[in-house]
Coordinates of C-alpha atoms in Angstrom, one line a residue:
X7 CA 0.0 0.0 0.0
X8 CA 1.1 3.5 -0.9
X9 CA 1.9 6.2 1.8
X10 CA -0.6 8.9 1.2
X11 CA 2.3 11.2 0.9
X12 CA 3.7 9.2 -1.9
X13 CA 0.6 9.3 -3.4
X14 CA 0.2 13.0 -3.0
X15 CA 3.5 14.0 -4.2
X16 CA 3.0 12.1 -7.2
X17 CA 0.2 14.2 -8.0
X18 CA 1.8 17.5 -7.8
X19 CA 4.4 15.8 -9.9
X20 CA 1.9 14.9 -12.6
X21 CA 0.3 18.0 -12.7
X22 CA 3.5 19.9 -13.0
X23 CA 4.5 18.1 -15.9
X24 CA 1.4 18.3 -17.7
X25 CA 1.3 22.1 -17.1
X26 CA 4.7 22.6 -18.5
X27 CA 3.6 20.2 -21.5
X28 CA 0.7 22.2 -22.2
X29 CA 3.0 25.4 -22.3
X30 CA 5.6 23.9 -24.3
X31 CA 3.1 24.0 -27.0
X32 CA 2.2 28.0 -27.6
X33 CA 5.8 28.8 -26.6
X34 CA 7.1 26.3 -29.5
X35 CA 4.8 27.8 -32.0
X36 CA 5.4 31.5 -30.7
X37 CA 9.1 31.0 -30.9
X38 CA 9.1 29.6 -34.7
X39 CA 6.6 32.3 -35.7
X40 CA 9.2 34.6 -34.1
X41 CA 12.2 33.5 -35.9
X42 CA 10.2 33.4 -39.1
X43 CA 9.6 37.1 -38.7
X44 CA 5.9 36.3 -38.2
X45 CA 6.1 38.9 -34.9
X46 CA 2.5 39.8 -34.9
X47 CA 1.5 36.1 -34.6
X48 CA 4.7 35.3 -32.3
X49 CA 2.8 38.3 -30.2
X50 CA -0.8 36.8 -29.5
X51 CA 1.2 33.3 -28.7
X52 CA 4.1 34.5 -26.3
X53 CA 0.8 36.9 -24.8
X54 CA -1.7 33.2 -24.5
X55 CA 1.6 31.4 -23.3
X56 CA 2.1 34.2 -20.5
X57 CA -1.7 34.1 -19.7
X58 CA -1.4 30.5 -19.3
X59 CA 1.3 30.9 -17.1
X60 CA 2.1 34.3 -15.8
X61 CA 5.2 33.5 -14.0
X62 CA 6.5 32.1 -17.1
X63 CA 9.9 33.4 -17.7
X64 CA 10.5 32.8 -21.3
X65 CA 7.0 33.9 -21.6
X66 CA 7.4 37.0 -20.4
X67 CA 10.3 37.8 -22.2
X68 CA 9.2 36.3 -25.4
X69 CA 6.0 39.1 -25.3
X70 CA 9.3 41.6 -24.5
X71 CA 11.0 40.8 -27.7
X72 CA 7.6 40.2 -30.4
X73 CA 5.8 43.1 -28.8
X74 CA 8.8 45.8 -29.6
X75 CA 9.2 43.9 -33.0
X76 CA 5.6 44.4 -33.9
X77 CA 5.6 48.0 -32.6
X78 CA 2.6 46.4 -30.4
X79 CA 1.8 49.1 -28.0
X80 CA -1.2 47.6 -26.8
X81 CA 1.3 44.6 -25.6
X82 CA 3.7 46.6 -24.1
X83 CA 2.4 47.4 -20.3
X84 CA 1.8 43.4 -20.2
X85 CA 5.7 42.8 -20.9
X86 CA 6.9 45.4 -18.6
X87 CA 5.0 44.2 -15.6
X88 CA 5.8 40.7 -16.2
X89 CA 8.9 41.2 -16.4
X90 CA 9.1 43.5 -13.5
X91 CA 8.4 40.3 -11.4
X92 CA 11.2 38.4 -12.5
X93 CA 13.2 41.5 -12.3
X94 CA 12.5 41.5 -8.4
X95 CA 13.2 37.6 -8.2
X96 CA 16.1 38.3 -9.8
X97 CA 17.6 41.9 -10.2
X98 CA 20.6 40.2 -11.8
X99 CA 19.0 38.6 -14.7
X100 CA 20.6 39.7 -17.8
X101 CA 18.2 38.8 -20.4
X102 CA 15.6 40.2 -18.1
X103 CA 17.1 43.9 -17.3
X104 CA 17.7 44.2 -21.4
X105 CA 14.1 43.4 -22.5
X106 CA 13.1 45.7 -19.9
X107 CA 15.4 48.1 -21.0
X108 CA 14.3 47.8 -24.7
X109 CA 10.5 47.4 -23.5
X110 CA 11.0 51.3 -21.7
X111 CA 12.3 52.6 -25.2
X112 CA 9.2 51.2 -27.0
X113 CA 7.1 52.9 -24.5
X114 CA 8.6 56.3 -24.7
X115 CA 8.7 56.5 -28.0
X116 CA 5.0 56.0 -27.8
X117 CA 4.8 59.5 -25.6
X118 CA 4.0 63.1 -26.5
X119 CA 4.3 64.4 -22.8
X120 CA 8.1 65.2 -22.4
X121 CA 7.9 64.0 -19.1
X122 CA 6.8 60.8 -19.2
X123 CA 8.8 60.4 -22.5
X124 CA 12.1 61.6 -20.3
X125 CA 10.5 59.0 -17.6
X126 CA 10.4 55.9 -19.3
X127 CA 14.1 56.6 -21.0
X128 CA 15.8 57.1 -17.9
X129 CA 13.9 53.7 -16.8
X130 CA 15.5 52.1 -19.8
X131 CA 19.0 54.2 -19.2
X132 CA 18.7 52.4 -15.0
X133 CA 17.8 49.0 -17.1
X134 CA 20.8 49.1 -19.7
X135 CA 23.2 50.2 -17.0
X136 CA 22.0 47.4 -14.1
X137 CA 22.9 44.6 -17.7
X138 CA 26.3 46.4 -17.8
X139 CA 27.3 45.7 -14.9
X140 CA 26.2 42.1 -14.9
X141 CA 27.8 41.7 -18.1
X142 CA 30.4 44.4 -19.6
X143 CA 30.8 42.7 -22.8
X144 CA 27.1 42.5 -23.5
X145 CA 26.3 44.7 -27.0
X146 CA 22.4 44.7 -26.4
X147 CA 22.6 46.8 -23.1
X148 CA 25.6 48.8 -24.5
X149 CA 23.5 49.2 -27.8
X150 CA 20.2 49.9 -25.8
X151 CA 22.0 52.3 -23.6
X152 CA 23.2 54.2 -26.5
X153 CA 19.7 54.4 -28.0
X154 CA 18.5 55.8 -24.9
X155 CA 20.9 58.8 -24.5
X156 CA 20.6 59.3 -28.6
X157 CA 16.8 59.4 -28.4
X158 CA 17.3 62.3 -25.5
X159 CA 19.5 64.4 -27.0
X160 CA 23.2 63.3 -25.2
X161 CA 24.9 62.3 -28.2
X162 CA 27.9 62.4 -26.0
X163 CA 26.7 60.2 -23.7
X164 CA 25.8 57.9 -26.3
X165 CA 29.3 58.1 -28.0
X166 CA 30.7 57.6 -24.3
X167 CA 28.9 54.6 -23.5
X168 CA 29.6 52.7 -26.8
X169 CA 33.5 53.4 -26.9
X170 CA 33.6 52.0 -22.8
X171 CA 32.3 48.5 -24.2
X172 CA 34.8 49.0 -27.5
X173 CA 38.0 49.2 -25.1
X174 CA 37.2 45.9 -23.6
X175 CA 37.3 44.5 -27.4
X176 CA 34.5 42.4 -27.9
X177 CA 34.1 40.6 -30.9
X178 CA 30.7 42.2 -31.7
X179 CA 31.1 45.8 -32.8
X180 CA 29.1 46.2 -35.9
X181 CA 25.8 47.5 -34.2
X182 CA 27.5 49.3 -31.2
X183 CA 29.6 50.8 -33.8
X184 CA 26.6 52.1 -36.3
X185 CA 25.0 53.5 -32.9
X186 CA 27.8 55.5 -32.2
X187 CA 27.7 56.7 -35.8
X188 CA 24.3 57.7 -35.7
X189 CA 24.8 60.0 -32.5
X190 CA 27.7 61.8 -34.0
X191 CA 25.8 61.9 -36.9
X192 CA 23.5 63.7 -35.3
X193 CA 25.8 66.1 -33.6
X194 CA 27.0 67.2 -36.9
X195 CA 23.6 67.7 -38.2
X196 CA 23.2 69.9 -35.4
X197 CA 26.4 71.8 -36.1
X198 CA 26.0 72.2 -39.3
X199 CA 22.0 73.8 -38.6
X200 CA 24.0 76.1 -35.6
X201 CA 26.7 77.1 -38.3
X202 CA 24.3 77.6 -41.6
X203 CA 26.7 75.6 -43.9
X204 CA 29.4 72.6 -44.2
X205 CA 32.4 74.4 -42.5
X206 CA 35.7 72.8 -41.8
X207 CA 33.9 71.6 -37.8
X208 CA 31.0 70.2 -39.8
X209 CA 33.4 67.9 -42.4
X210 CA 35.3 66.9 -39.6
X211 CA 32.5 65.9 -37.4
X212 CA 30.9 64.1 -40.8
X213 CA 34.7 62.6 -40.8
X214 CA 33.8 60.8 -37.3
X215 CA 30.4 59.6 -37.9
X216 CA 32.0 57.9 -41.5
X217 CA 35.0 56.8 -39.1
X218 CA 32.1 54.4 -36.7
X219 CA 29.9 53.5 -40.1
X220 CA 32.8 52.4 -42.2
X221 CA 34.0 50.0 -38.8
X222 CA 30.2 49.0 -38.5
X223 CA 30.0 48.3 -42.2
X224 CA 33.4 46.3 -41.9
X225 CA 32.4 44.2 -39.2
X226 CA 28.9 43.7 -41.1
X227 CA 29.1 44.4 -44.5
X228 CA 25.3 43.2 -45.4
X229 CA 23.8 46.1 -43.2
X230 CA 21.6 48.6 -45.7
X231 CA 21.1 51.3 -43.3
X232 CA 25.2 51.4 -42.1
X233 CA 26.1 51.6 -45.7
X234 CA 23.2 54.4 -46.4
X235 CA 24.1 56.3 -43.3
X236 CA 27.8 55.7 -44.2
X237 CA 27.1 57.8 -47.8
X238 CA 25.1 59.9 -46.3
X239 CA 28.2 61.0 -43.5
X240 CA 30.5 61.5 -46.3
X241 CA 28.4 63.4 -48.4
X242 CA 28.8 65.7 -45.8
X243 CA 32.1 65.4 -45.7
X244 CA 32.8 66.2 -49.3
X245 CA 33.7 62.5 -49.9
X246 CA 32.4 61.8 -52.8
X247 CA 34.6 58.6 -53.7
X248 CA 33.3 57.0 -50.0
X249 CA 29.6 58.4 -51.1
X250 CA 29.4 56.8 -54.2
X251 CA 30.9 53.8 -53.4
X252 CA 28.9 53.8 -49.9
X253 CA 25.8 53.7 -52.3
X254 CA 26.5 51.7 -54.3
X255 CA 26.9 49.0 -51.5
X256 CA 23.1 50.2 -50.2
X257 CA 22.0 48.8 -53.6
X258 CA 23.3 45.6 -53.5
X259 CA 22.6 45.2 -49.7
X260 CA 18.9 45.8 -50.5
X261 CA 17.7 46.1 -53.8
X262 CA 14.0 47.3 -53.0
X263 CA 15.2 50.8 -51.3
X264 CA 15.3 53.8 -53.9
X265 CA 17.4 56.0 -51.5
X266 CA 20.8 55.1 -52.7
X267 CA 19.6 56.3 -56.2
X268 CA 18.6 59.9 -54.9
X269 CA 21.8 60.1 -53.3
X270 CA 23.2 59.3 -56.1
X271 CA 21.7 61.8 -58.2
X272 CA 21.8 64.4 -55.5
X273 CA 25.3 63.7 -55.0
X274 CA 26.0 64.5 -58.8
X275 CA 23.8 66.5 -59.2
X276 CA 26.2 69.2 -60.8
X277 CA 28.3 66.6 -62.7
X278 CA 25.9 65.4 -65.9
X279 CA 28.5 63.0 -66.9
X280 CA 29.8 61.8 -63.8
X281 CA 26.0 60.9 -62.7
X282 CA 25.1 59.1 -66.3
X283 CA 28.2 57.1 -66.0
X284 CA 27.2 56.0 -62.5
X285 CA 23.9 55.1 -63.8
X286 CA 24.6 53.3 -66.8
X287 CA 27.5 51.0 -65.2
X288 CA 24.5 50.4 -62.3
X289 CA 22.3 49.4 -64.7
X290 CA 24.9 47.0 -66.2
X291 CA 25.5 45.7 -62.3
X292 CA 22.1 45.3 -61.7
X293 CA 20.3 44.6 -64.5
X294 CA 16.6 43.8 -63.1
X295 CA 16.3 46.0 -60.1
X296 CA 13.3 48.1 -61.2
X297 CA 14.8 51.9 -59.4
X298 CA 18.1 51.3 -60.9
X299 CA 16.9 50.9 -64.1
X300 CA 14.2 53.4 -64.0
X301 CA 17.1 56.2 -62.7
X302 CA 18.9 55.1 -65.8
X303 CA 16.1 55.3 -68.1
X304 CA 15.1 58.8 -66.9
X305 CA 18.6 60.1 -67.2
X306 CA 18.9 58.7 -71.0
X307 CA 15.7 60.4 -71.4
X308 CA 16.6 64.0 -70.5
X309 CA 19.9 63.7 -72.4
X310 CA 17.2 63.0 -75.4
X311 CA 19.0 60.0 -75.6
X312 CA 15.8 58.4 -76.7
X313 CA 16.6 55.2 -78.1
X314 CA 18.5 53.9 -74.9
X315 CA 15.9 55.1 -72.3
X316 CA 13.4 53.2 -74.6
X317 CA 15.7 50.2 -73.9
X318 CA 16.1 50.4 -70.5
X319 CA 12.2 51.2 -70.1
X320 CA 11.3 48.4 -72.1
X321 CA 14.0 46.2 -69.9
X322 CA 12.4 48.0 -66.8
X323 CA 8.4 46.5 -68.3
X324 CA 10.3 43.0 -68.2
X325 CA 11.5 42.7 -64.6
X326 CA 8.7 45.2 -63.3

């Protein structure tokens, strides 16, 4: 005969199991909808996985992740306070402090009141800087932290924060590195408004911001917006060699974005030749991306070099 202890334990055992089974379910689905890029659907199943079981961990932070992914605001206030109670279980969680971090950025990026807005980033700034310390070497927190002090303004700070985590020379540097491009980016933009035109502070500032983009760029070459922000920088900078070549990269890193081509032409825009003979070797390079061939076509068409743009339009009906 069974002690009634035995048998009771048992039972808890059983039902334990079967709860965790019945979780494994949404959770599987929610994180292969995730990695699929599916991060609406991931959303409702990490949210019925953490209503199933709200002390869920990978629940929780699953909702963290999808939720910011799928710019679901509605989703948001449900991450953060589940979260929040692992937090307290365990204020030296690393995964935990960085969703909550990143969760705080959604959410004040949400806000029109400057005070909650300032609120919720220096929530994210106490987040990012509690992961630090757990982990020196971790590029989300260093990368959320720098967000956080870009979104408010301290492009310094920003700057600051990702060169402390470059001095300890970590092997990822590519989105640290495009981070601290974008905030001195930023400051030269503001420069160049305070000063009314590209003077020699401008240039050199641009000179910095192409100085983080190109290492970004090198340590991740197949990044669109470091090679887009990379042209833009040394457009500034009077570079047109980087610019060009900077977009022409941005093409090939994502062929369904038209900005490289307006650079292009904008960067050449005094130069006739220089900008047709961009174009047409493009349009050799690329022969069925529709805006490279369009670009081309309009160019051959105001030089009332009417045959070829009736080529490359008729090339562009093909592929279009």
């Amino acid at each position: 005969m069974r002690h009634p202890i035995h048998v009771a334990v048992l039972a808890i055992a059983l039902i334990a199991v079967a709860g965790t089974s019945a979780l494994a379910g949404p959770l599987d689905a929610a994180q292969k909808a995730f990695d699929a890029g599916e991060f609406d659907k991931a959303a409702d199943l990490f949210e019925k996985a953490l209503k199933a079981s709200p002390g869920d961990r990978d629940a929780a932070l699953g909702l963290a992740h999808a939720s910011v992914k799928a710019a679901r605001q509605n989703l948001y206030y449900d991450a953060l306070d589940a979260l929040a109670e692992h937090e307290k279980k365990n204020p030296k969680d690393l995964a935990i402090r960085v969703a909550m971090g990143d969760i705080s950025v959604a959410i004040a990026n949400t806000k029109t009141d400057p005070q909650a807005l300032k609120g919720y980033f220096a929530d994210a700034q106490t987040h990012f800087e509690a992961a630090i310390e757990i982990d020196p070497k971790c590029e989300a927190a260093t990368v959320g932290l720098a967000k956080s002090l870009y979104f408010t303004g301290d492009f310094p700070g920003a700057v600051r924060a990702v060169d402390t985590y470059l001095a300890k020379s970590p092997e990822d540097q590519a989105n640290a590195l495009f981070w601290k491009g974008q905030a001195l980016y930023l400051d030269m933009m503001d420069a160049y408004r305070a000063a009314g035109s590209l003077t020699e502070e401008v240039q050199a500032k641009a000179r910095q911001a192409m100085g983080a983009y190109s290492g970004s760029a090198a340590a991740d070459p197949s990044s669109y917006d470091t090679w887009i922000q990379l042209a833009y920088a040394a457009a500034y900078a009077y570079d047109e060699t980087t610019a060009e070549d900077a977009y022409r990269k941005a093409i090939g890193a994502d062929p369904t974005k038209d900005a490289p081509l307006k650079g292009i032409a904008s960067l050449y825009a005094n130069e006739k030749e220089a900008k047709t003979g961009v174009l047409e070797e493009l349009a050799r390079e690329h022969p069925e991306n529709e805006h490279v061939l369009l670009y081309a076509a309009f160019d051959k068409y105001e030089h009332e070099q009417f045959d070829d743009a009736k080529a490359l339009f008729a090339q562009l009906a093909k592929v279009a």
